[in-house]
Amino acid sequence: MNEMVPNPANSSPFTPLAFLERAAVVYSNTPSLIYNTTTYTWSQTHRRCLQLASSISSLSISPGDVVSVFAPNIPAMYELHFAVPMSGAVLNCINTRLDARTISILLKHAESKVLFIDQQIASLALEAVYDIEPQTRPVLVLITEDGNEIESRLSRDFDYTYENLVEKGDPLFNWIRPRSDWDPIVLNYTSGTTASPKGVVHSHRGLFIMAVDGLLEWSVPKQPIYLWTLPMFHANGWCFSWGMAAVGATNICLRKFDSNLIYESINKHGVTHMCGAPVVLNMLSNNTQSVKLRNPVQILTAGAPPPAAVLLRTENLGFVVSHGYGLTEVGGLVVRCLWKREWDCLNETERARLKARQGVRTVGCAEVDVVDTESGLSVKRDGMTMGEVVLRGGSVMLGYLKDKEGSLKCLKNGWFYTGDVGVMHEDGYLEIKDRSKDVIISGGENLSSVEVESVLYLHPAVREAAVVARPDEFWGETPCAFVGLNVGMKVNEKEIIEFCKEKLPKYMVPKNVVFKEELPKSSTGKIHKFLLRDMAKELGCMHKM
C-alpha cells in the first residue's frame, strides 16, 4: 500500500473552469445566456471565453496577476468568470454600488493589471482610476452593448473594447490550467469595505467544491432556467456562476431589477431557480402586483437571517424557499436548512419558524460548531446558549490578501471563526442570532437583534425592520427599532411597542421606534446596521424614567 502514490493520471487539479468545456459538448446548442434580445449557446459561450482568455493573456498578464471587473449581471460578467482565470489571472469582481474612493482603494490594494468596465457605470470607475498613479493604472477595457454609441471622449479613456478583445482572440487557445488546485482563482472583497480592505483569496479547489456542493444541496436538475437576481460580484453568485455551466442551465441576465421585472422574467422565460438575500423575498412578497405563480420557482436565500413571516408570505405566492448560511470567506453556502418529512404535518407558522433556522452543514463542509469565545468549547445544544459560529472545510478561504494578522486572527485552532453569533438546537440545527458586533447587551443580558426583528416582521404594517443598540443611562444599551411601513399602512410608535410586548420578554422590547421610508442597504440587500447605529447614537442616551 505504501507504494500507492499520486501520479499525473489521478491528480489533475480541481477547477470549476472545466465545467465550461463539458457544457460545450453536452449542451452545445442549448441556450447558455439570454439578455434582452441577445442569446448565446453553450458552444458559443465556450468559444467566446477562449477568445477572451487568449486576448487577456496577451496583455502582459502573468499567472497570479489580478484582473478586475466592474459590471452588473450582464453576459460579459458571466463570461469573465471563466475567461479571466482561463488566462491564468485571478478574478476580482467589484461591487457596483461602491463609491469612487473605495473602488480606488480596492484597485490599489489588489494591484489590478486590467479593469473591465461596463459602459453605463464608466464615469464612476474612471473617477476611481484617475486617483491611481499613471504608472500603476490598470489597462482599461470598455464593455458596451449592441447598438450603443460610444462617446468620443469616453472611447479615448479606454485601451480596448470588450468585443474587440473577443473578436481578436484565438478560439483554439490552450487555456492555462492551474498547476495546483490550491492556486488562487478569485479575490473577493467583503461587504462594508473601507480604508482597510479585506480581500478574500479562494483556490480553484475550494470553489470547485463549493460549486458542486451548491448544486447537490439544492437538488438542481439538468438544464434549469436560472434568473440572476443575486449579484455575481457577491461571492461570485455563491459559485452558481460556474455551477450553472455544470448542469447546462440557461442563465437569464438582468442588468438591474425590481419586483415587477422579476415577475415579468419568471413568466417570460419559465424561470425555475433564482437566489437572493431576504430583502429580495420581502420585495417579492410585498409587490402590489404579485399574484400566485403559475409554476413553482425554487428560490435560495441567505445573507441575513430571514424573518419567518417573510418566508411564509413568499411561499404563499408559490415560491419554494430554501435557506442557507455562508460568508464571502467560504465562497458560498456551507450550511443549509434541510427539510425533514416529519415537519410537513406542522402548521404553516411552525414550518416557517423551522425553515428560518440556518440548518446543518452541507456535504462539502467538514464541520460546523458553536463555541464559547473564551474557552473555545462547544456550547450546550439547547437552542438558547449563544456562542461564535466556527467552520472548517475545503471551501474556506486561503486567507486575506496582504493581511497575515487578519488571517491568523480568524483561522486558528483548526477552525475559521466567523464572527457570527448563534445557537445550536438539540436536533443539531444551527440558528444565527446576530453578528457579534450587532448583539445588544442590555443590563448584562445578551439580546439578539434578529429575534426582535423577527417579531417586528409579524406586524401586518411592517415592510422592513432593523434593531440596533441605543445608549442607555441605566441599562447601558437598549434596543432601538428602525421600521419601514407597507404602502398605505399607518401605525405609531406606541402600537409597535405594545405589539412587541405581547410576544417578547420585557428586556427585549424596543424602547423606541424610528420610522423610515427606506432603510439603508448594501448592494447585496443587507441593511446597513452601522449607519443605523450612528443614527441611534445621535438620538442621544436614553434616560431612566
Coordinates of C-alpha atoms in Angstrom, one line a residue:
M1 CA 0.0 0.0 0.0
N2 CA 2.9 2.4 0.7
E3 CA 3.8 2.3 -3.0
M4 CA 0.4 3.8 -3.9
V5 CA 1.2 7.5 -4.6
P6 CA -0.4 10.2 -6.7
N7 CA 0.5 10.4 -10.4
P8 CA -0.5 12.7 -13.2
A9 CA -3.3 10.4 -14.3
N10 CA -5.1 10.6 -10.9
S11 CA -4.1 14.0 -9.5
S12 CA -5.4 16.6 -12.0
P13 CA -6.1 19.9 -10.2
F14 CA -9.8 20.5 -9.4
T15 CA -11.1 23.6 -11.1
P16 CA -14.7 24.8 -11.8
L17 CA -13.4 26.2 -15.2
A18 CA -13.6 22.7 -16.7
F19 CA -17.4 22.8 -16.3
L20 CA -17.5 25.1 -19.4
E21 CA -15.6 22.6 -21.6
R22 CA -18.1 19.9 -20.7
A23 CA -21.1 22.1 -21.2
A24 CA -19.9 23.0 -24.7
V25 CA -20.0 19.3 -25.6
V26 CA -23.1 18.1 -23.7
Y27 CA -25.3 21.2 -24.1
S28 CA -23.6 22.7 -27.2
N29 CA -26.7 24.0 -29.0
T30 CA -28.9 24.9 -26.0
P31 CA -29.1 28.5 -24.7
S32 CA -26.4 29.4 -22.1
L33 CA -27.1 33.2 -21.7
I34 CA -30.2 35.3 -22.5
Y35 CA -30.0 39.1 -22.1
N36 CA -32.6 41.3 -23.7
T37 CA -32.5 40.3 -27.4
T38 CA -29.2 38.5 -27.2
T39 CA -29.0 34.7 -26.8
Y40 CA -25.8 32.6 -26.8
T41 CA -25.5 28.8 -26.8
W42 CA -23.0 26.9 -24.7
S43 CA -20.7 26.2 -27.6
Q44 CA -20.7 30.0 -28.4
T45 CA -20.0 30.9 -24.7
H46 CA -17.1 28.4 -24.7
R47 CA -15.6 29.9 -27.8
R48 CA -16.1 33.5 -26.7
C49 CA -14.4 32.7 -23.3
L50 CA -11.4 31.1 -25.0
Q51 CA -11.0 34.0 -27.3
L52 CA -11.3 36.5 -24.4
A53 CA -8.9 34.5 -22.3
S54 CA -6.4 34.5 -25.2
S55 CA -6.6 38.3 -25.5
I56 CA -6.3 38.8 -21.8
S57 CA -3.2 36.6 -21.7
S58 CA -1.6 38.8 -24.4
L59 CA -1.9 41.9 -22.2
S60 CA 1.3 41.1 -20.4
I61 CA -0.6 39.1 -17.8
S62 CA 1.3 36.7 -15.6
P63 CA -0.2 33.9 -13.6
G64 CA -1.5 35.3 -10.3
D65 CA -2.0 38.8 -11.6
V66 CA -5.4 40.4 -10.7
V67 CA -7.9 41.3 -13.4
S68 CA -10.9 43.3 -12.0
V69 CA -14.4 43.6 -13.3
F70 CA -16.9 46.5 -12.6
A71 CA -20.2 45.4 -14.1
P72 CA -23.7 44.2 -13.2
N73 CA -25.3 40.9 -14.2
I74 CA -24.7 41.1 -17.9
P75 CA -23.3 38.4 -20.2
A76 CA -19.8 39.9 -20.1
M77 CA -19.8 39.5 -16.3
Y78 CA -20.7 35.8 -16.7
E79 CA -18.1 35.2 -19.4
L80 CA -15.3 36.8 -17.4
H81 CA -15.9 34.3 -14.6
F82 CA -14.4 31.8 -16.9
A83 CA -12.2 33.9 -19.2
V84 CA -10.1 35.7 -16.6
P85 CA -8.9 32.6 -14.7
M86 CA -8.5 30.7 -18.0
S87 CA -5.9 33.3 -18.9
G88 CA -4.0 32.4 -15.7
A89 CA -5.1 35.6 -13.9
V90 CA -7.1 36.0 -10.6
L91 CA -10.6 37.3 -11.0
N92 CA -11.7 40.3 -8.9
C93 CA -15.4 41.4 -9.1
I94 CA -16.0 44.8 -7.7
N95 CA -19.3 45.8 -6.0
T96 CA -21.0 48.2 -8.5
R97 CA -22.6 50.3 -5.7
L98 CA -19.3 51.4 -4.1
D99 CA -18.2 55.0 -4.3
A100 CA -15.2 56.1 -6.4
R101 CA -12.8 56.5 -3.4
T102 CA -13.5 52.9 -2.2
I103 CA -13.1 51.4 -5.7
S104 CA -9.8 53.2 -6.0
I105 CA -8.6 51.7 -2.7
L106 CA -9.5 48.2 -3.8
L107 CA -7.8 48.6 -7.2
K108 CA -4.6 49.8 -5.5
H109 CA -4.8 47.0 -2.8
A110 CA -5.3 44.3 -5.5
E111 CA -2.7 45.8 -7.8
S112 CA -5.1 45.2 -10.7
K113 CA -3.5 44.9 -14.1
V114 CA -6.7 45.1 -16.2
L115 CA -10.1 46.6 -15.4
F116 CA -13.2 45.7 -17.4
I117 CA -15.8 48.5 -17.0
D118 CA -19.5 48.5 -18.0
Q119 CA -20.3 51.5 -20.2
Q120 CA -23.3 52.6 -18.1
I121 CA -21.2 53.0 -14.9
A122 CA -18.0 54.0 -16.6
S123 CA -17.8 57.6 -15.3
L124 CA -17.7 56.3 -11.7
A125 CA -15.0 53.8 -12.4
L126 CA -12.9 56.3 -14.3
E127 CA -13.1 58.7 -11.4
A128 CA -11.6 55.9 -9.3
V129 CA -8.9 55.1 -11.8
Y130 CA -7.7 58.7 -12.1
D131 CA -6.8 58.5 -8.4
I132 CA -4.2 55.9 -9.2
E133 CA -0.7 56.8 -10.2
P134 CA -0.4 56.7 -14.0
Q135 CA 2.4 54.1 -14.0
T136 CA 0.3 51.6 -12.0
R137 CA -3.1 52.2 -13.6
P138 CA -4.7 49.1 -15.0
V139 CA -5.4 48.5 -18.7
L140 CA -9.0 49.7 -19.3
V141 CA -11.5 47.7 -21.3
L142 CA -14.9 49.1 -22.0
I143 CA -17.9 46.8 -22.1
T144 CA -20.5 48.1 -24.5
E145 CA -23.9 46.8 -25.6
D146 CA -25.2 46.2 -29.1
G147 CA -26.4 49.4 -30.7
N148 CA -24.9 51.7 -28.0
E149 CA -22.8 54.5 -29.4
I150 CA -19.5 55.2 -27.6
E151 CA -18.9 58.9 -26.9
S152 CA -15.7 60.0 -28.4
R153 CA -14.5 61.3 -25.1
L154 CA -15.3 58.1 -23.4
S155 CA -13.6 56.0 -26.0
R156 CA -10.4 57.9 -25.6
D157 CA -10.2 56.9 -21.9
F158 CA -10.1 53.2 -22.8
D159 CA -7.4 50.9 -24.3
Y160 CA -9.8 48.3 -25.7
T161 CA -13.5 47.4 -26.0
Y162 CA -14.7 44.1 -24.8
E163 CA -16.0 42.8 -28.1
N164 CA -12.7 43.8 -29.7
L165 CA -10.8 41.5 -27.3
V166 CA -13.3 38.7 -28.0
E167 CA -13.0 39.1 -31.8
K168 CA -9.2 39.2 -32.0
G169 CA -8.7 36.2 -29.6
D170 CA -7.8 32.7 -30.5
P171 CA -10.8 30.3 -30.4
L172 CA -8.4 27.4 -30.1
F173 CA -6.5 29.0 -27.2
N174 CA -5.0 26.3 -24.9
W175 CA -6.3 27.8 -21.7
I176 CA -4.0 28.0 -18.7
R177 CA -4.9 25.3 -16.2
P178 CA -3.9 25.6 -12.6
R179 CA -0.6 23.9 -11.7
S180 CA -2.2 23.0 -8.3
D181 CA -5.8 23.1 -7.2
W182 CA -4.5 25.3 -4.4
D183 CA -3.7 28.1 -6.9
P184 CA -5.8 31.2 -6.4
I185 CA -8.7 31.8 -8.7
V186 CA -10.6 34.8 -7.2
L187 CA -10.1 37.8 -5.0
N188 CA -13.3 39.0 -3.4
Y189 CA -13.7 41.9 -1.0
T190 CA -16.0 41.6 1.9
S191 CA -19.0 43.9 2.1
G192 CA -18.6 47.2 4.0
T193 CA -15.0 47.7 2.7
T194 CA -13.4 50.9 3.9
A195 CA -9.8 52.1 4.1
S196 CA -8.8 48.7 5.4
P197 CA -9.8 46.2 2.7
K198 CA -10.3 42.6 3.5
G199 CA -9.5 40.8 0.3
V200 CA -10.6 37.1 0.4
V201 CA -8.5 34.8 -1.7
H202 CA -10.0 31.5 -2.8
S203 CA -8.4 28.5 -4.6
H204 CA -9.6 26.5 -7.6
R205 CA -10.1 23.5 -5.3
G206 CA -12.2 25.4 -2.8
L207 CA -14.6 26.9 -5.4
F208 CA -14.8 23.6 -7.3
I209 CA -16.1 22.0 -4.0
M210 CA -18.5 24.9 -3.4
A211 CA -19.9 24.9 -6.9
V212 CA -20.6 21.1 -6.8
D213 CA -21.8 21.3 -3.3
G214 CA -24.3 24.1 -4.1
L215 CA -25.9 22.1 -6.9
L216 CA -26.1 18.9 -4.9
E217 CA -27.6 20.5 -1.7
W218 CA -30.2 22.5 -3.8
S219 CA -31.0 19.4 -5.9
V220 CA -30.5 21.4 -9.1
P221 CA -31.6 19.3 -12.1
K222 CA -30.0 19.3 -15.6
Q223 CA -30.8 22.4 -17.7
P224 CA -32.7 24.6 -15.2
I225 CA -33.7 28.2 -16.1
Y226 CA -31.8 30.3 -13.7
L227 CA -32.6 34.0 -13.1
W228 CA -29.7 36.2 -12.0
T229 CA -31.2 38.2 -9.2
L230 CA -28.1 37.6 -6.9
P231 CA -25.2 39.9 -7.9
M232 CA -22.4 38.0 -9.5
F233 CA -20.0 40.2 -7.7
H234 CA -21.3 38.9 -4.4
A235 CA -19.1 35.8 -3.7
N236 CA -19.3 35.0 -7.4
G237 CA -23.0 34.5 -7.2
W238 CA -22.4 31.8 -4.4
C239 CA -20.4 29.9 -7.1
F240 CA -23.5 29.3 -9.2
S241 CA -21.7 31.3 -12.0
W242 CA -19.6 28.2 -12.5
G243 CA -22.1 25.7 -11.2
M244 CA -24.8 26.5 -13.8
A245 CA -22.4 25.5 -16.5
A246 CA -22.0 22.1 -15.0
V247 CA -25.8 21.5 -15.4
G248 CA -26.2 23.3 -18.7
A249 CA -28.5 26.0 -17.3
T250 CA -30.0 28.8 -19.3
N251 CA -28.8 31.9 -17.5
I252 CA -31.2 34.9 -17.6
C253 CA -29.2 38.1 -17.1
L254 CA -30.7 41.2 -15.6
R255 CA -28.8 44.5 -15.6
K256 CA -31.0 45.8 -12.8
F257 CA -34.2 44.6 -11.3
D258 CA -37.2 45.3 -9.3
S259 CA -40.0 43.0 -8.3
N260 CA -42.1 43.8 -11.4
L261 CA -39.1 42.9 -13.6
I262 CA -38.5 39.7 -11.7
Y263 CA -42.1 38.5 -12.2
E264 CA -42.0 39.5 -15.8
S265 CA -38.8 37.5 -16.4
I266 CA -40.2 34.5 -14.5
N267 CA -43.3 34.4 -16.7
K268 CA -41.5 35.2 -20.0
H269 CA -38.7 32.6 -19.6
G270 CA -40.2 30.0 -17.4
V271 CA -37.7 30.5 -14.6
T272 CA -37.2 27.5 -12.3
H273 CA -34.4 28.8 -10.0
M274 CA -33.1 32.0 -8.5
C275 CA -31.2 33.3 -5.5
G276 CA -31.3 36.4 -3.3
A277 CA -31.0 37.9 0.1
P278 CA -34.1 38.0 2.3
V279 CA -34.7 41.6 1.1
V280 CA -35.5 40.1 -2.3
L281 CA -38.1 37.8 -0.7
N282 CA -39.5 40.8 1.1
M283 CA -39.7 42.8 -2.1
L284 CA -41.4 40.0 -4.0
S285 CA -43.9 39.3 -1.3
N286 CA -44.8 43.0 -0.8
N287 CA -45.2 43.7 -4.5
T288 CA -48.8 45.0 -5.0
Q289 CA -48.8 43.4 -8.5
S290 CA -47.8 40.0 -7.2
V291 CA -50.0 37.0 -8.0
K292 CA -49.6 33.4 -7.3
L293 CA -47.1 31.9 -9.7
R294 CA -48.3 29.5 -12.4
N295 CA -45.4 27.1 -11.7
P296 CA -43.3 26.8 -8.5
V297 CA -40.0 28.7 -8.5
Q298 CA -37.1 27.5 -6.3
I299 CA -35.5 30.4 -4.5
L300 CA -32.4 30.1 -2.3
T301 CA -31.9 32.8 0.3
A302 CA -29.1 33.7 2.6
G303 CA -27.1 36.7 3.6
A304 CA -29.1 37.6 6.7
P305 CA -31.5 35.6 8.9
P306 CA -34.9 35.7 7.1
P307 CA -37.9 36.5 9.3
A308 CA -40.3 33.6 9.4
A309 CA -43.2 36.0 8.5
V310 CA -41.4 36.9 5.2
L311 CA -40.7 33.3 4.4
L312 CA -44.4 32.5 4.9
R313 CA -45.6 35.3 2.7
T314 CA -43.2 34.3 -0.1
E315 CA -44.1 30.6 -0.1
N316 CA -47.8 31.5 -0.2
L317 CA -47.1 33.1 -3.6
G318 CA -45.8 29.8 -5.0
F319 CA -42.0 30.2 -4.4
V320 CA -40.3 27.2 -2.8
V321 CA -37.8 28.8 -0.4
S322 CA -34.6 27.1 0.6
H323 CA -32.5 28.8 3.3
G324 CA -28.8 28.6 4.0
Y325 CA -25.8 30.3 5.6
G326 CA -22.4 31.3 4.3
L327 CA -19.8 34.0 4.0
T328 CA -17.5 35.5 1.4
E329 CA -14.7 33.7 3.3
V330 CA -16.2 30.3 2.4
G331 CA -17.3 31.0 -1.1
G332 CA -21.0 30.3 -0.8
L333 CA -23.4 28.5 1.5
V334 CA -21.9 25.8 3.8
V335 CA -25.0 25.4 6.0
R336 CA -28.5 24.5 4.7
C337 CA -31.8 24.2 6.4
L338 CA -32.5 20.7 5.1
W339 CA -36.2 19.8 5.4
K340 CA -37.4 16.8 7.3
R341 CA -40.5 15.0 6.1
E342 CA -42.0 14.9 9.6
W343 CA -42.2 18.7 9.5
D344 CA -44.8 18.5 6.7
C345 CA -47.6 17.9 9.2
L346 CA -46.9 21.0 11.2
N347 CA -48.9 24.2 10.8
E348 CA -47.5 26.8 8.4
T349 CA -46.3 29.2 11.1
E350 CA -44.2 26.4 12.8
R351 CA -42.9 25.3 9.4
A352 CA -41.8 28.8 8.6
R353 CA -40.1 29.1 12.0
L354 CA -38.1 25.9 11.4
K355 CA -37.2 27.0 7.9
A356 CA -35.9 30.3 9.3
R357 CA -33.1 28.4 11.0
Q358 CA -29.8 28.1 9.1
G359 CA -29.6 24.3 9.4
V360 CA -26.8 21.7 9.2
R361 CA -23.5 21.6 7.3
T362 CA -23.5 20.7 3.7
V363 CA -21.8 17.6 2.4
G364 CA -18.9 19.8 1.2
C365 CA -18.3 21.3 4.6
A366 CA -16.3 19.2 7.1
E367 CA -17.7 20.6 10.4
V368 CA -19.8 23.4 11.9
D369 CA -20.0 24.2 15.6
V370 CA -20.9 27.0 18.0
V371 CA -18.3 27.6 20.7
D372 CA -17.7 29.7 23.7
T373 CA -15.4 32.6 22.6
E374 CA -13.3 32.4 25.7
S375 CA -12.8 28.6 26.3
G376 CA -13.2 27.5 22.7
L377 CA -15.5 24.7 23.9
S378 CA -18.8 23.8 22.3
V379 CA -21.9 25.4 23.8
K380 CA -24.9 23.5 25.0
R381 CA -27.2 22.2 22.3
D382 CA -30.3 23.8 23.9
G383 CA -31.2 26.5 21.3
M384 CA -30.5 29.2 23.9
T385 CA -26.8 29.3 24.8
M386 CA -25.1 31.6 22.4
G387 CA -21.6 31.4 21.1
E388 CA -19.5 32.1 18.0
V389 CA -20.1 30.1 14.8
V390 CA -17.0 28.2 13.6
L391 CA -16.4 26.3 10.4
R392 CA -13.9 24.0 8.7
G393 CA -13.9 22.6 5.3
G394 CA -12.3 22.6 1.8
S395 CA -14.0 25.8 0.7
V396 CA -12.6 28.0 3.5
M397 CA -10.5 30.8 2.0
L398 CA -6.7 30.6 1.7
G399 CA -6.6 33.9 3.6
Y400 CA -6.9 37.7 3.4
L401 CA -4.6 39.3 0.8
K402 CA -1.7 41.2 2.4
D403 CA -3.2 40.7 5.9
K404 CA -1.4 38.0 7.7
E405 CA -2.5 39.2 11.1
G406 CA -6.2 39.3 10.0
S407 CA -5.9 35.8 8.5
L408 CA -4.3 34.3 11.7
K409 CA -7.0 36.0 13.8
C410 CA -9.9 34.2 12.2
L411 CA -8.1 31.0 11.0
K412 CA -7.0 29.5 14.3
N413 CA -7.2 26.3 16.3
G414 CA -8.1 24.4 13.1
W415 CA -11.3 26.5 12.6
F416 CA -12.5 29.5 10.7
Y417 CA -14.0 31.9 13.3
T418 CA -16.9 33.7 11.5
G419 CA -17.7 36.5 13.9
D420 CA -21.3 35.4 13.8
V421 CA -23.3 34.6 17.0
G422 CA -25.5 31.6 17.0
V423 CA -27.1 28.8 19.0
M424 CA -27.1 25.0 18.3
H425 CA -30.5 23.4 18.7
E426 CA -31.0 19.9 20.3
D427 CA -31.6 18.4 16.8
G428 CA -28.2 19.7 15.6
Y429 CA -29.6 22.6 13.6
L430 CA -27.7 25.9 13.7
E431 CA -29.5 29.2 14.1
I432 CA -27.8 32.5 13.7
K433 CA -28.7 35.1 16.2
D434 CA -26.5 38.0 15.2
R435 CA -23.2 39.3 14.1
S436 CA -21.1 39.7 17.2
K437 CA -21.0 43.5 16.6
D438 CA -24.8 43.6 16.5
V439 CA -25.5 41.8 19.8
I440 CA -27.2 44.3 22.2
I441 CA -26.0 44.0 25.8
S442 CA -28.8 45.4 28.0
G443 CA -28.4 45.2 31.7
G444 CA -25.9 42.4 31.3
E445 CA -28.2 40.3 29.1
N446 CA -27.1 39.4 25.6
L447 CA -30.0 40.4 23.3
S448 CA -30.4 39.1 19.7
S449 CA -31.4 41.9 17.4
V450 CA -32.5 39.3 14.8
E451 CA -35.0 37.8 17.3
V452 CA -36.6 41.2 17.9
E453 CA -36.7 41.9 14.1
S454 CA -38.5 38.6 13.5
V455 CA -41.3 39.7 15.8
L456 CA -41.5 43.2 14.1
Y457 CA -41.9 41.5 10.7
L458 CA -45.0 39.7 12.1
H459 CA -46.8 43.1 12.3
P460 CA -49.0 43.5 9.2
A461 CA -47.9 47.1 8.7
V462 CA -44.2 46.4 8.8
R463 CA -42.4 46.1 5.4
E464 CA -38.8 46.0 6.8
A465 CA -37.2 46.3 10.2
A466 CA -33.8 46.5 11.8
V467 CA -32.9 46.7 15.5
V468 CA -29.7 48.2 16.9
A469 CA -28.3 49.3 20.2
R470 CA -29.1 52.8 21.6
P471 CA -27.0 54.1 24.6
D472 CA -29.0 54.0 27.8
E473 CA -28.1 55.7 31.0
F474 CA -29.3 52.9 33.2
W475 CA -29.1 49.7 31.2
G476 CA -26.0 50.5 29.1
E477 CA -27.8 49.7 25.9
T478 CA -31.4 49.2 24.9
P479 CA -33.0 48.0 21.6
C480 CA -33.9 50.7 19.1
A481 CA -36.1 49.7 16.2
F482 CA -36.0 51.2 12.7
V483 CA -39.1 50.4 10.7
G484 CA -40.3 50.9 7.2
L485 CA -44.1 50.5 6.6
N486 CA -46.1 49.0 3.8
V487 CA -47.7 51.4 1.4
G488 CA -50.9 52.9 2.8
M489 CA -50.4 51.5 6.3
K490 CA -50.3 53.7 9.4
V491 CA -49.1 52.8 12.8
N492 CA -47.4 54.7 15.6
E493 CA -44.5 54.0 18.0
K494 CA -46.7 53.0 20.9
E495 CA -48.6 50.5 18.8
I496 CA -45.4 48.8 17.7
I497 CA -44.0 48.7 21.2
E498 CA -47.3 47.2 22.6
F499 CA -47.2 44.6 19.8
C500 CA -43.7 43.6 20.8
K501 CA -44.6 43.4 24.5
E502 CA -47.2 40.7 23.7
K503 CA -44.5 38.5 22.1
L504 CA -41.2 39.2 23.7
P505 CA -39.6 39.3 27.2
K506 CA -39.7 42.9 28.6
Y507 CA -35.9 43.4 28.3
M508 CA -36.1 42.6 24.5
V509 CA -38.9 45.1 23.7
P510 CA -37.6 48.1 21.7
K511 CA -37.7 51.2 23.9
N512 CA -38.2 53.4 20.9
V513 CA -39.2 53.1 17.2
V514 CA -38.0 55.2 14.4
F515 CA -40.0 55.2 11.1
K516 CA -38.0 55.5 7.9
E517 CA -39.3 55.5 4.3
E518 CA -36.4 53.2 3.3
L519 CA -33.8 51.6 5.4
P520 CA -30.2 52.0 4.2
K521 CA -28.9 48.8 2.4
S522 CA -25.8 47.4 0.8
S523 CA -25.8 46.3 -2.8
T524 CA -26.4 42.7 -1.7
G525 CA -29.6 43.7 0.2
K526 CA -28.2 43.7 3.7
I527 CA -29.4 46.5 5.9
H528 CA -26.6 48.8 6.8
K529 CA -26.8 48.5 10.6
F530 CA -23.6 50.5 11.2
L531 CA -25.5 53.6 9.7
L532 CA -28.5 52.9 11.9
R533 CA -26.2 52.5 15.0
D534 CA -24.9 56.0 14.2
M535 CA -28.5 57.3 13.9
A536 CA -29.4 55.7 17.3
K537 CA -26.4 57.4 18.9
E538 CA -27.5 60.7 17.5
L539 CA -30.8 60.2 19.3
G540 CA -28.8 60.5 22.5
C541 CA -28.7 58.5 25.6
M542 CA -32.0 57.1 27.0
H543 CA -32.6 58.4 30.5
K544 CA -34.0 56.5 33.4
M545 CA -37.7 57.2 33.7

